[in-house]
mmCIF file with all atom_site columns, C-alpha atoms in Angstrom:
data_model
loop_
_atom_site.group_PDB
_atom_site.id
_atom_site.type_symbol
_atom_site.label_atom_id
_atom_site.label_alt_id
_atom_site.label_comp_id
_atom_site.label_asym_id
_atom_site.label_entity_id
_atom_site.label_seq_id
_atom_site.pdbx_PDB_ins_code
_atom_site.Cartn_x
_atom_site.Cartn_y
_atom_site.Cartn_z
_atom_site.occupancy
_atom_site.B_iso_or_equiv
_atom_site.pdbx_formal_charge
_atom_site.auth_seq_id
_atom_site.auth_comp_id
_atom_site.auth_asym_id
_atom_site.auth_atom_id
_atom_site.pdbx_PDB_model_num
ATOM 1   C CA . UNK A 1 1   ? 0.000   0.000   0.000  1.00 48.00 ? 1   UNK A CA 1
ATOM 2   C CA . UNK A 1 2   ? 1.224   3.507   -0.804 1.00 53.00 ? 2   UNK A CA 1
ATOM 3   C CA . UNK A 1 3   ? 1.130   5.638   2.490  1.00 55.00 ? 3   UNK A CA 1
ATOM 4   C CA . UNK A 1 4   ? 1.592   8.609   0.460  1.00 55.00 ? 4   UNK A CA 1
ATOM 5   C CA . UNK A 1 5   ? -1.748  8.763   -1.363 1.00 59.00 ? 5   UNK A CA 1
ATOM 6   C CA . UNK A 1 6   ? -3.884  9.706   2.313  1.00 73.00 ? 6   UNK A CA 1
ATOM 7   C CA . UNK A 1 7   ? -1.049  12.341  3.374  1.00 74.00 ? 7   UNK A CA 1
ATOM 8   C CA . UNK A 1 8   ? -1.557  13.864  -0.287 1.00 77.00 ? 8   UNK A CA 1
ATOM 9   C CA . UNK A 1 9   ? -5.498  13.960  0.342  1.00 79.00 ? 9   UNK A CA 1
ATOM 10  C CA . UNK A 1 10  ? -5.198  15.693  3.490  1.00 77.00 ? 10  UNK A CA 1
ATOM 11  C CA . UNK A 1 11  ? -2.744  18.553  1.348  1.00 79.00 ? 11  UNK A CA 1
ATOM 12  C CA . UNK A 1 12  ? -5.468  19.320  -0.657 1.00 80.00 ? 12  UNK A CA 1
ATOM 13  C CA . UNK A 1 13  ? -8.061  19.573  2.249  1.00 77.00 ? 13  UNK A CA 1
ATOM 14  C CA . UNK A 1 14  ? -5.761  21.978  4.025  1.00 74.00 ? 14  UNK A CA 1
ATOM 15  C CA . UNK A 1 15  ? -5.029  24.024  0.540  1.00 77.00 ? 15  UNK A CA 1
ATOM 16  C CA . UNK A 1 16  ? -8.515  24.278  -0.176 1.00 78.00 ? 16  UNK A CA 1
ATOM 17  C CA . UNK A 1 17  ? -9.932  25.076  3.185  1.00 79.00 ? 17  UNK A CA 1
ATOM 18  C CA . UNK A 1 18  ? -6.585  27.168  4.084  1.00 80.00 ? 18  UNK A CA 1
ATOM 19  C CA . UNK A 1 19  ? -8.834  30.491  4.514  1.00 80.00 ? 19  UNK A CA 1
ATOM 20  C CA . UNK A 1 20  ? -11.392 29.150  6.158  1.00 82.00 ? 20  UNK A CA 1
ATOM 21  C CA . UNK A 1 21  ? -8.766  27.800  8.814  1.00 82.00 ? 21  UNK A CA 1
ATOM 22  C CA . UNK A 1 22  ? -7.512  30.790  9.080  1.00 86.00 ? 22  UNK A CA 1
ATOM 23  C CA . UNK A 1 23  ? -10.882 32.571  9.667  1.00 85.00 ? 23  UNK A CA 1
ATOM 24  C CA . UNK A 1 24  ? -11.603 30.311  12.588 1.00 86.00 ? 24  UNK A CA 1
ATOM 25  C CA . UNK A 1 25  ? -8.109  30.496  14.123 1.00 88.00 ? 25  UNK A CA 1
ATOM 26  C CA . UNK A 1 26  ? -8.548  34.395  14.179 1.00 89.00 ? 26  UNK A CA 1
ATOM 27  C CA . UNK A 1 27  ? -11.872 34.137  15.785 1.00 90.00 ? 27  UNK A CA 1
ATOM 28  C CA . UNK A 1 28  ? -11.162 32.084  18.649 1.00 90.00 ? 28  UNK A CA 1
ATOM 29  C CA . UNK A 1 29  ? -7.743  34.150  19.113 1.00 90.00 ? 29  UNK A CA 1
ATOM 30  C CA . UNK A 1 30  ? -10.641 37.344  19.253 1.00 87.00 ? 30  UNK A CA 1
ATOM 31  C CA . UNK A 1 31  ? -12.661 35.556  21.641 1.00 86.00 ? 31  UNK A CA 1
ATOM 32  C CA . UNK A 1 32  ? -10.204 33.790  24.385 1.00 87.00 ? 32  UNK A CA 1
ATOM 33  C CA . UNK A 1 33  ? -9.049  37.944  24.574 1.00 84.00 ? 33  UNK A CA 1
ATOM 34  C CA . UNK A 1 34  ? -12.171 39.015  24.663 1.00 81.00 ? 34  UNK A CA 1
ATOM 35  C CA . UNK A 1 35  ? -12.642 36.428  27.750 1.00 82.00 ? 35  UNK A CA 1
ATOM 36  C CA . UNK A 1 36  ? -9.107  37.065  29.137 1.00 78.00 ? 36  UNK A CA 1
ATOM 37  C CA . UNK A 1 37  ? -10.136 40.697  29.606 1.00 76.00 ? 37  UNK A CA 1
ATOM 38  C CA . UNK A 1 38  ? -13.834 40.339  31.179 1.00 77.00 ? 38  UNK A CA 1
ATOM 39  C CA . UNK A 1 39  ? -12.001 38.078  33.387 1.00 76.00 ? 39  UNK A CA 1
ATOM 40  C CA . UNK A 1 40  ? -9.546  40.269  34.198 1.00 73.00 ? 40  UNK A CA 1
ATOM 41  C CA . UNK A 1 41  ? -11.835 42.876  34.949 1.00 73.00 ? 41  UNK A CA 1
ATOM 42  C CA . UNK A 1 42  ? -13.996 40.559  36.644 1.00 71.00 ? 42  UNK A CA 1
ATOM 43  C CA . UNK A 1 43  ? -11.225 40.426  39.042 1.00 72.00 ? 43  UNK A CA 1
ATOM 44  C CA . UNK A 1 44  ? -10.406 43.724  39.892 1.00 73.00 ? 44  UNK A CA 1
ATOM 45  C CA . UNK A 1 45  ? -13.947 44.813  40.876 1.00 75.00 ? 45  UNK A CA 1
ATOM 46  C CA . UNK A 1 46  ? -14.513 41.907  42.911 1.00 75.00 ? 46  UNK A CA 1
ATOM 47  C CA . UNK A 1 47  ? -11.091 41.038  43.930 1.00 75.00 ? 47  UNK A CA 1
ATOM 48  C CA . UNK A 1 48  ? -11.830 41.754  48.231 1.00 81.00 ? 48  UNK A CA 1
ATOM 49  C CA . UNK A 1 49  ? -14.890 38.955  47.524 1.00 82.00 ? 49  UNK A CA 1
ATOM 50  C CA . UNK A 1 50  ? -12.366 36.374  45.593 1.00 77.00 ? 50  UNK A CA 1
ATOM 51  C CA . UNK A 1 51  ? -10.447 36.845  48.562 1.00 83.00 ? 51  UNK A CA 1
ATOM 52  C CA . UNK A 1 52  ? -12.560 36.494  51.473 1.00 88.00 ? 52  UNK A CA 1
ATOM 53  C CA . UNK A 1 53  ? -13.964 33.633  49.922 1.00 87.00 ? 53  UNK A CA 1
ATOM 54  C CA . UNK A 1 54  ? -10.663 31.590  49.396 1.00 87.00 ? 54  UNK A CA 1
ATOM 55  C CA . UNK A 1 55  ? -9.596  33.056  53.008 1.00 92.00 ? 55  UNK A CA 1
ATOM 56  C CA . UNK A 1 56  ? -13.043 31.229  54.273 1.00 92.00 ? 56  UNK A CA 1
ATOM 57  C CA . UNK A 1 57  ? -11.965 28.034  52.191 1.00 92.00 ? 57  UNK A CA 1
ATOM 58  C CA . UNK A 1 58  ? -8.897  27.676  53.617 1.00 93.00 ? 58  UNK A CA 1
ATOM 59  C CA . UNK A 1 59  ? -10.114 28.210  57.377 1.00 93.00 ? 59  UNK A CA 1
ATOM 60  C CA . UNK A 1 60  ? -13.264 25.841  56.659 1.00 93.00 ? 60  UNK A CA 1
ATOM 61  C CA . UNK A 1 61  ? -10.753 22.999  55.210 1.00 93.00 ? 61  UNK A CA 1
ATOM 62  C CA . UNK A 1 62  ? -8.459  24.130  58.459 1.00 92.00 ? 62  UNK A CA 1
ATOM 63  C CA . UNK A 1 63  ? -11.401 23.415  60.835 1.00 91.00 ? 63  UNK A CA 1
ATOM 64  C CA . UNK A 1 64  ? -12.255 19.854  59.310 1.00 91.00 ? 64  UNK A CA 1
ATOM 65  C CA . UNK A 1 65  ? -8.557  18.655  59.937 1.00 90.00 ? 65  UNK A CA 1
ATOM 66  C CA . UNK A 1 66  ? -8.455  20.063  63.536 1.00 90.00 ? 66  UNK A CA 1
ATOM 67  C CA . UNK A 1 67  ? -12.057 18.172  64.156 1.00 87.00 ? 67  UNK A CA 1
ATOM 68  C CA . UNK A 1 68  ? -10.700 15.083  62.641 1.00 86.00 ? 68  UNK A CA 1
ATOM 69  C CA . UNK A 1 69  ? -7.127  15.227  64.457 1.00 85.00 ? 69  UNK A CA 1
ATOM 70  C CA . UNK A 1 70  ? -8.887  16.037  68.333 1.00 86.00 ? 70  UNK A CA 1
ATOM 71  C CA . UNK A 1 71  ? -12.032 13.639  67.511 1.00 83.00 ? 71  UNK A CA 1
ATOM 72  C CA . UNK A 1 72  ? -9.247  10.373  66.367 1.00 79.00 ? 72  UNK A CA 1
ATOM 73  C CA . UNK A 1 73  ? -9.021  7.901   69.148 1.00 78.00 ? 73  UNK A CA 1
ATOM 74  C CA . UNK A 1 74  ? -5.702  7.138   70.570 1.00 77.00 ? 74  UNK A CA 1
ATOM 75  C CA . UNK A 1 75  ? -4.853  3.451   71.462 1.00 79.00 ? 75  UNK A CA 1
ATOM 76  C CA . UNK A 1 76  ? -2.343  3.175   74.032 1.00 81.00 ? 76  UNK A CA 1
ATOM 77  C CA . UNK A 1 77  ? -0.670  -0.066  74.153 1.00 83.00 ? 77  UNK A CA 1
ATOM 78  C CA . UNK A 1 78  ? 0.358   -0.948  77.861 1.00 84.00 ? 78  UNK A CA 1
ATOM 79  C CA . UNK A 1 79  ? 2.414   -3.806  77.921 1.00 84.00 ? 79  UNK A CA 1
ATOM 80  C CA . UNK A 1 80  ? 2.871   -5.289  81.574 1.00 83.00 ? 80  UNK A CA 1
ATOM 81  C CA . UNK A 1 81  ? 5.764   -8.303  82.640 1.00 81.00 ? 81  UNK A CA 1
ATOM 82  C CA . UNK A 1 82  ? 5.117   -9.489  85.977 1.00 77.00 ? 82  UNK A CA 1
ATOM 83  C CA . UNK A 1 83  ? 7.503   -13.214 87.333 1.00 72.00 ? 83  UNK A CA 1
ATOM 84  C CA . UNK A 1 84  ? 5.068   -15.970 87.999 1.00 66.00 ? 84  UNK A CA 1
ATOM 85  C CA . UNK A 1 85  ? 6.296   -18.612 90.022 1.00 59.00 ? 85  UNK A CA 1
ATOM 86  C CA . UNK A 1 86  ? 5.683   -22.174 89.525 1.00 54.00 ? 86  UNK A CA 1
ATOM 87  C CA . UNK A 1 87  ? 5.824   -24.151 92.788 1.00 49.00 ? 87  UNK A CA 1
ATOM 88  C CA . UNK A 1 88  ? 7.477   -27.736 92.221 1.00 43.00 ? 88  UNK A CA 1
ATOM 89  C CA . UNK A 1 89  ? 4.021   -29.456 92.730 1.00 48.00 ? 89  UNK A CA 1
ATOM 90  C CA . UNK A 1 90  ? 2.683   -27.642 89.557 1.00 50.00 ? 90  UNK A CA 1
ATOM 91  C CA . UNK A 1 91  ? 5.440   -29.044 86.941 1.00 54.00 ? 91  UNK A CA 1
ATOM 92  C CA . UNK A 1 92  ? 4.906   -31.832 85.186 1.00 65.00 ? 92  UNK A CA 1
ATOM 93  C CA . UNK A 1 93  ? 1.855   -33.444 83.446 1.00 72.00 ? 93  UNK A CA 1
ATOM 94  C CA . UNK A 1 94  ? -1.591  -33.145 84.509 1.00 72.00 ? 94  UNK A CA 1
ATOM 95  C CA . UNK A 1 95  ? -2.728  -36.819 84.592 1.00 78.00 ? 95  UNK A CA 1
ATOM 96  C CA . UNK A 1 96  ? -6.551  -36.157 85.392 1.00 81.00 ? 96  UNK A CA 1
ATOM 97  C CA . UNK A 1 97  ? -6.595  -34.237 82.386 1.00 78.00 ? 97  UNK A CA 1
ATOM 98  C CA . UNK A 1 98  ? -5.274  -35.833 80.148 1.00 78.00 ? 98  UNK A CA 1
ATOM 99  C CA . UNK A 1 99  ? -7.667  -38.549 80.680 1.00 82.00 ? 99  UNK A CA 1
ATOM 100 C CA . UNK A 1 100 ? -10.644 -36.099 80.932 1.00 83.00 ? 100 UNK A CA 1
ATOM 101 C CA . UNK A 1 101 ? -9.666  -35.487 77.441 1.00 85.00 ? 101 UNK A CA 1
ATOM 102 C CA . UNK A 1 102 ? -9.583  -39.600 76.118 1.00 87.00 ? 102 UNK A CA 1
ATOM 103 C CA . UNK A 1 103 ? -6.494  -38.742 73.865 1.00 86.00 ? 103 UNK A CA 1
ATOM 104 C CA . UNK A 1 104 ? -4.920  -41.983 72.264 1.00 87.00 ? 104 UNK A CA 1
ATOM 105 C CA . UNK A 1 105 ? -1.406  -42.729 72.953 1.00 86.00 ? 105 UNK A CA 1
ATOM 106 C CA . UNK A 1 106 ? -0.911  -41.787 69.331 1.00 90.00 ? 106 UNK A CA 1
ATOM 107 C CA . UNK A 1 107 ? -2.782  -38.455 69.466 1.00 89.00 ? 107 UNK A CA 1
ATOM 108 C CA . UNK A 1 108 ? -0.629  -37.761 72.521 1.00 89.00 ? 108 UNK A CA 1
ATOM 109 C CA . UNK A 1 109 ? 2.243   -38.179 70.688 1.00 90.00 ? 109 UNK A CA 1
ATOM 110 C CA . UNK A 1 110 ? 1.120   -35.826 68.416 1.00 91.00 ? 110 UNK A CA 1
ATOM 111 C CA . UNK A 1 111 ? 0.404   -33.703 70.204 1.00 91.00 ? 111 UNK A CA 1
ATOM 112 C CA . UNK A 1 112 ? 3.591   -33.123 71.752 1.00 90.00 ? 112 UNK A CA 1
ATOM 113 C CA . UNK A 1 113 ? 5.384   -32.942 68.908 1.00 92.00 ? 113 UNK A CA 1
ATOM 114 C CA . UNK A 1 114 ? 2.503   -29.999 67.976 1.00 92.00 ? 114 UNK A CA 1
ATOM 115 C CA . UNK A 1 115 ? 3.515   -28.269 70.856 1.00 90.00 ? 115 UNK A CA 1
ATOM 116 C CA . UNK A 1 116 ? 7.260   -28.690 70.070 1.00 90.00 ? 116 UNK A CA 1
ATOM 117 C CA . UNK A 1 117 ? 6.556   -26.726 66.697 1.00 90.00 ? 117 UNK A CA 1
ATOM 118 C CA . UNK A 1 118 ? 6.861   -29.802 64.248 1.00 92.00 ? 118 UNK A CA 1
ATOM 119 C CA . UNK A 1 119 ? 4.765   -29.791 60.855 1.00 92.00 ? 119 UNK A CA 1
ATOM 120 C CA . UNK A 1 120 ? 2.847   -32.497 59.786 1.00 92.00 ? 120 UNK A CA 1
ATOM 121 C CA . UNK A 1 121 ? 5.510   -33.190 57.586 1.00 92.00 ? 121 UNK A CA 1
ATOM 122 C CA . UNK A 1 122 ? 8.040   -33.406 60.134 1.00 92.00 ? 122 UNK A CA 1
ATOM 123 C CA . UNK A 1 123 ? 5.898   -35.562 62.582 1.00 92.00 ? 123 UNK A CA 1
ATOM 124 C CA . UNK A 1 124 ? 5.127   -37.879 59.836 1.00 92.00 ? 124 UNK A CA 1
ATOM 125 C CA . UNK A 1 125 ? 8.211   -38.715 59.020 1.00 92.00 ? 125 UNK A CA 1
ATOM 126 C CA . UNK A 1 126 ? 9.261   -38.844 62.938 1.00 91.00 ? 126 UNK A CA 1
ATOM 127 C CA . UNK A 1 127 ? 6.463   -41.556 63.651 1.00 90.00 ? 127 UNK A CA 1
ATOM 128 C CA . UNK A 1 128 ? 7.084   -42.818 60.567 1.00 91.00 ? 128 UNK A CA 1
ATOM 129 C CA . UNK A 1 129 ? 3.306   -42.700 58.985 1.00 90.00 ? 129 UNK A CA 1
ATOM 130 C CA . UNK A 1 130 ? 2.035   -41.131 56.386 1.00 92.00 ? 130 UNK A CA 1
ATOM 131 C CA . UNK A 1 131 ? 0.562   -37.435 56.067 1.00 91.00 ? 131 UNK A CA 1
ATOM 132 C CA . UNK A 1 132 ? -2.679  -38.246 55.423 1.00 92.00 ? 132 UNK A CA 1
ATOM 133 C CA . UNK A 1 133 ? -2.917  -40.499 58.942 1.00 92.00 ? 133 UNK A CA 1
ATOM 134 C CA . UNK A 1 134 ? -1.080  -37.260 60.813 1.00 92.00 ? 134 UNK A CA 1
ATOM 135 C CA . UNK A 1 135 ? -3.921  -35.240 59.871 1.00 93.00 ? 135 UNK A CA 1
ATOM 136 C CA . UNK A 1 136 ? -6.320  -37.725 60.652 1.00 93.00 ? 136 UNK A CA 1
ATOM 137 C CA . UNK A 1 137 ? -4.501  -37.820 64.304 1.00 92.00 ? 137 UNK A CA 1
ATOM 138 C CA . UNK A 1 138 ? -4.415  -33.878 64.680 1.00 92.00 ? 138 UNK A CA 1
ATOM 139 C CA . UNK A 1 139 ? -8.395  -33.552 63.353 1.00 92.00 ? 139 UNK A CA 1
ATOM 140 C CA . UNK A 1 140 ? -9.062  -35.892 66.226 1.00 91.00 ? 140 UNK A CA 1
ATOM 141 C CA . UNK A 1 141 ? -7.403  -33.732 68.898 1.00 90.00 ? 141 UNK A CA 1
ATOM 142 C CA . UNK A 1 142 ? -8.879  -30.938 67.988 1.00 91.00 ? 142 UNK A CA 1
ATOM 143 C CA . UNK A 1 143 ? -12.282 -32.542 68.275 1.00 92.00 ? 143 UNK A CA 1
ATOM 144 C CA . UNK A 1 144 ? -11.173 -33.974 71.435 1.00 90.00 ? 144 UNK A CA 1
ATOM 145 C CA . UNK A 1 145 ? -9.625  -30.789 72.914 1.00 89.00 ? 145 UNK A CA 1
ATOM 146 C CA . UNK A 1 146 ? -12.269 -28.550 71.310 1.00 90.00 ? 146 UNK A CA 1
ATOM 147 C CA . UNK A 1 147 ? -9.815  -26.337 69.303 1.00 92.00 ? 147 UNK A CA 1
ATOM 148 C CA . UNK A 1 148 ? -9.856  -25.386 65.646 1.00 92.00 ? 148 UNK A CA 1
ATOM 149 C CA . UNK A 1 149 ? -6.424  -24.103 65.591 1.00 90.00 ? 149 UNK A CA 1
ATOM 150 C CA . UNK A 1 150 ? -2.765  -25.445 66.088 1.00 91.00 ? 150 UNK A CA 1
ATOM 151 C CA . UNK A 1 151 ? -2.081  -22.904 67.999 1.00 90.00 ? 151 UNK A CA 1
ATOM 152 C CA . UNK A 1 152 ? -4.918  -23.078 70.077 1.00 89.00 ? 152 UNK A CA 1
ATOM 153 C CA . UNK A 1 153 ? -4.032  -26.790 70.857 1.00 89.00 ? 153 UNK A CA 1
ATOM 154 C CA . UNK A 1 154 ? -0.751  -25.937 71.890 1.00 89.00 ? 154 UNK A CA 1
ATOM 155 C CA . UNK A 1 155 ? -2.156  -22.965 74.163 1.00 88.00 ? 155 UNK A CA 1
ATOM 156 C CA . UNK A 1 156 ? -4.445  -25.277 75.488 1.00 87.00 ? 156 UNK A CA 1
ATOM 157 C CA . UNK A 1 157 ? -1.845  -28.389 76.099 1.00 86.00 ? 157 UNK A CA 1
ATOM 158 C CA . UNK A 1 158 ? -0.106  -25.723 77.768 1.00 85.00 ? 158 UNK A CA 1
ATOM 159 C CA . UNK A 1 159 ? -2.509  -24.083 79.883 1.00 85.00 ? 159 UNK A CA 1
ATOM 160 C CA . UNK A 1 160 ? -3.745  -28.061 81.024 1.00 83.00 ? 160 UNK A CA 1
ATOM 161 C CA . UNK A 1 161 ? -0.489  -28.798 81.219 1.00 81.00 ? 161 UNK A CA 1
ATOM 162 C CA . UNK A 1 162 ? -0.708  -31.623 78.941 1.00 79.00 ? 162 UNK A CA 1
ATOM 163 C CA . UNK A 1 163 ? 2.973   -31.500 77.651 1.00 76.00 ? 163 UNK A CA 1
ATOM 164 C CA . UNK A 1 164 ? 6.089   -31.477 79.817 1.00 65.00 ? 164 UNK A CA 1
#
């Protein structure tokens, strides 16, 4: 295809409408004076309103931030450490418990390697079974223990003292 042939059209569109281009470039030149100056007069008769009025935006938008910045709540985080002491009767496993809870000897075993911070992976291949009965094992603690998390299992193991 020749690219030429549209570029020459649109020469010969200009050539023959070149006055008539002209004629409207000239008229809005005229008018967008014509509107520079009404607007510039526009502004020096009512310049004290133009400024009052953007003085009264600016305090308005001032006012908004000032409501928003005293009206914000502030959370204060408090973060207290206080010792807690164990006596010697309290370590070790709670025996009543654990069999309130009916765990297997499996699912015990599980469980402490849960608390411990072992993946299903890792437990699997510790116990050697496979993944699929390690899930099975950890669905039926959390049944048992009520839990739907591992970490609530191990905050629970932990807070029955389950788990040496």
């Amino acid at each position: 295809m020749n690219c030429n042939v549209p570029m020459g059209r649109v020469k010969q569109i200009l050539l023959k409408s070149k006055y008539i281009m002209i004629y409207g470039a000239s008229m809005a030149a005229l008018i967008f004076v014509l509107k520079w100056m009404q607007w510039k007069y526009l502004i020096a008769d009512n310049s004290l309103e133009i400024y009052i009025g953007l003085i009264a935006v600016f305090f308005t938008i001032l006012g908004v931030w000032v409501a928003n910045q005293l009206s914000r709540r502030r959370v204060r985080t408090v973060v207290v450490e206080k010792e807690v002491y164990r006596s010697l009767q309290e370590d070790g496993i709670d025996e009543i418990e654990l069999k309130k809870l009916n765990l297997t000897a499996r699912e015990y075993e599980v469980l402490q390697l849960i608390t411990q911070g072992h993946t299903n992976a890792e437990i699997a291949e510790k116990l050697f079974l496979s993944l699929s009965t390690i899930k099975t094992h950890v669905s039926n603690l959390f049944v048992k223990m009520d839990v739907k998390s591992r970490t609530q299992a191990v905050e629970k193991a932990n807070r029955l003292r389950l788990t040496a």
